[in-house]
Amino acid sequence: MVDQIFEIQWDKSTDETYVGKVLHVGSRAKMSKQAADLASDAADASILTD
């Protein structure tokens, strides 16, 4: 099974969160897509409570 790294990019000008696959697989910041989605949800929640 190949580990996949996902990168979250939040563009403040569009208020959209993009989760894209990072092709380079390293030991840092490994996340499953589920973890990336959870992080995205947490970011959305923190934006709403600002």
mmCIF file of N, CA and C in Angstrom, residues 4-8 18-20 29-43:
data_model
loop_
_atom_site.group_PDB
_atom_site.id
_atom_site.type_symbol
_atom_site.label_atom_id
_atom_site.label_comp_id
_atom_site.label_asym_id
_atom_site.label_seq_id
_atom_site.Cartn_x
_atom_site.Cartn_y
_atom_site.Cartn_z
ATOM 1 N N GLN A 4 -0.189 8.205 0.814
ATOM 2 C CA GLN A 4 -0.491 9.382 0.013
ATOM 3 C C GLN A 4 -0.477 10.603 0.910
ATOM 4 N N ILE A 5 0.063 11.686 0.380
ATOM 5 C CA ILE A 5 0.101 12.936 1.120
ATOM 6 C C ILE A 5 -0.879 13.894 0.463
ATOM 7 N N PHE A 6 -1.660 14.559 1.276
ATOM 8 C CA PHE A 6 -2.593 15.540 0.737
ATOM 9 C C PHE A 6 -2.216 16.914 1.252
ATOM 10 N N GLU A 7 -2.349 17.878 0.395
ATOM 11 C CA GLU A 7 -2.002 19.251 0.746
ATOM 12 C C GLU A 7 -3.285 20.076 0.729
ATOM 13 N N ILE A 8 -3.469 20.845 1.784
ATOM 14 C CA ILE A 8 -4.653 21.700 1.851
ATOM 15 C C ILE A 8 -4.242 23.127 1.521
ATOM 16 N N TYR A 18 -9.055 23.748 -1.163
ATOM 17 C CA TYR A 18 -8.677 22.752 -2.146
ATOM 18 C C TYR A 18 -7.817 21.690 -1.474
ATOM 19 N N VAL A 19 -8.172 20.431 -1.668
ATOM 20 C CA VAL A 19 -7.344 19.350 -1.155
ATOM 21 C C VAL A 19 -6.819 18.603 -2.373
ATOM 22 N N GLY A 20 -5.521 18.670 -2.579
ATOM 23 C CA GLY A 20 -4.927 18.046 -3.747
ATOM 24 C C GLY A 20 -3.830 17.076 -3.352
ATOM 25 N N ALA A 29 4.375 15.236 7.404
ATOM 26 C CA ALA A 29 3.010 15.662 7.064
ATOM 27 C C ALA A 29 2.237 14.627 6.273
ATOM 28 N N LYS A 30 2.378 13.360 6.651
ATOM 29 C CA LYS A 30 1.583 12.327 5.983
ATOM 30 C C LYS A 30 0.166 12.380 6.525
ATOM 31 N N MET A 31 -0.776 12.431 5.624
ATOM 32 C CA MET A 31 -2.174 12.452 6.030
ATOM 33 C C MET A 31 -2.981 11.596 5.072
ATOM 34 N N SER A 32 -3.947 10.928 5.621
ATOM 35 C CA SER A 32 -4.900 10.267 4.739
ATOM 36 C C SER A 32 -5.853 11.333 4.225
ATOM 37 N N LYS A 33 -6.611 11.014 3.209
ATOM 38 C CA LYS A 33 -7.576 11.997 2.710
ATOM 39 C C LYS A 33 -8.575 12.337 3.808
ATOM 40 N N GLN A 34 -8.925 11.354 4.627
ATOM 41 C CA GLN A 34 -9.878 11.609 5.713
ATOM 42 C C GLN A 34 -9.318 12.647 6.680
ATOM 43 N N ALA A 35 -8.048 12.509 7.020
ATOM 44 C CA ALA A 35 -7.427 13.470 7.931
ATOM 45 C C ALA A 35 -7.396 14.858 7.298
ATOM 46 N N ALA A 36 -7.138 14.900 5.997
ATOM 47 C CA ALA A 36 -7.129 16.189 5.300
ATOM 48 C C ALA A 36 -8.521 16.812 5.307
ATOM 49 N N ASP A 37 -9.537 15.969 5.113
ATOM 50 C CA ASP A 37 -10.909 16.469 5.143
ATOM 51 C C ASP A 37 -11.261 17.004 6.526
ATOM 52 N N LEU A 38 -10.828 16.287 7.567
ATOM 53 C CA LEU A 38 -11.097 16.737 8.929
ATOM 54 C C LEU A 38 -10.404 18.069 9.191
ATOM 55 N N ALA A 39 -9.177 18.200 8.709
ATOM 56 C CA ALA A 39 -8.433 19.447 8.887
ATOM 57 C C ALA A 39 -9.143 20.582 8.151
ATOM 58 N N SER A 40 -9.684 20.267 6.983
ATOM 59 C CA SER A 40 -10.425 21.261 6.212
ATOM 60 C C SER A 40 -11.671 21.705 6.968
ATOM 61 N N ASP A 41 -12.376 20.730 7.553
ATOM 62 C CA ASP A 41 -13.572 21.050 8.332
ATOM 63 C C ASP A 41 -13.204 21.909 9.537
ATOM 64 N N ALA A 42 -12.101 21.590 10.177
ATOM 65 C CA ALA A 42 -11.662 22.359 11.341
ATOM 66 C C ALA A 42 -11.315 23.786 10.932
ATOM 67 N N ALA A 43 -10.697 23.937 9.771
ATOM 68 C CA ALA A 43 -10.365 25.274 9.277
ATOM 69 C C ALA A 43 -11.644 26.057 8.997
#
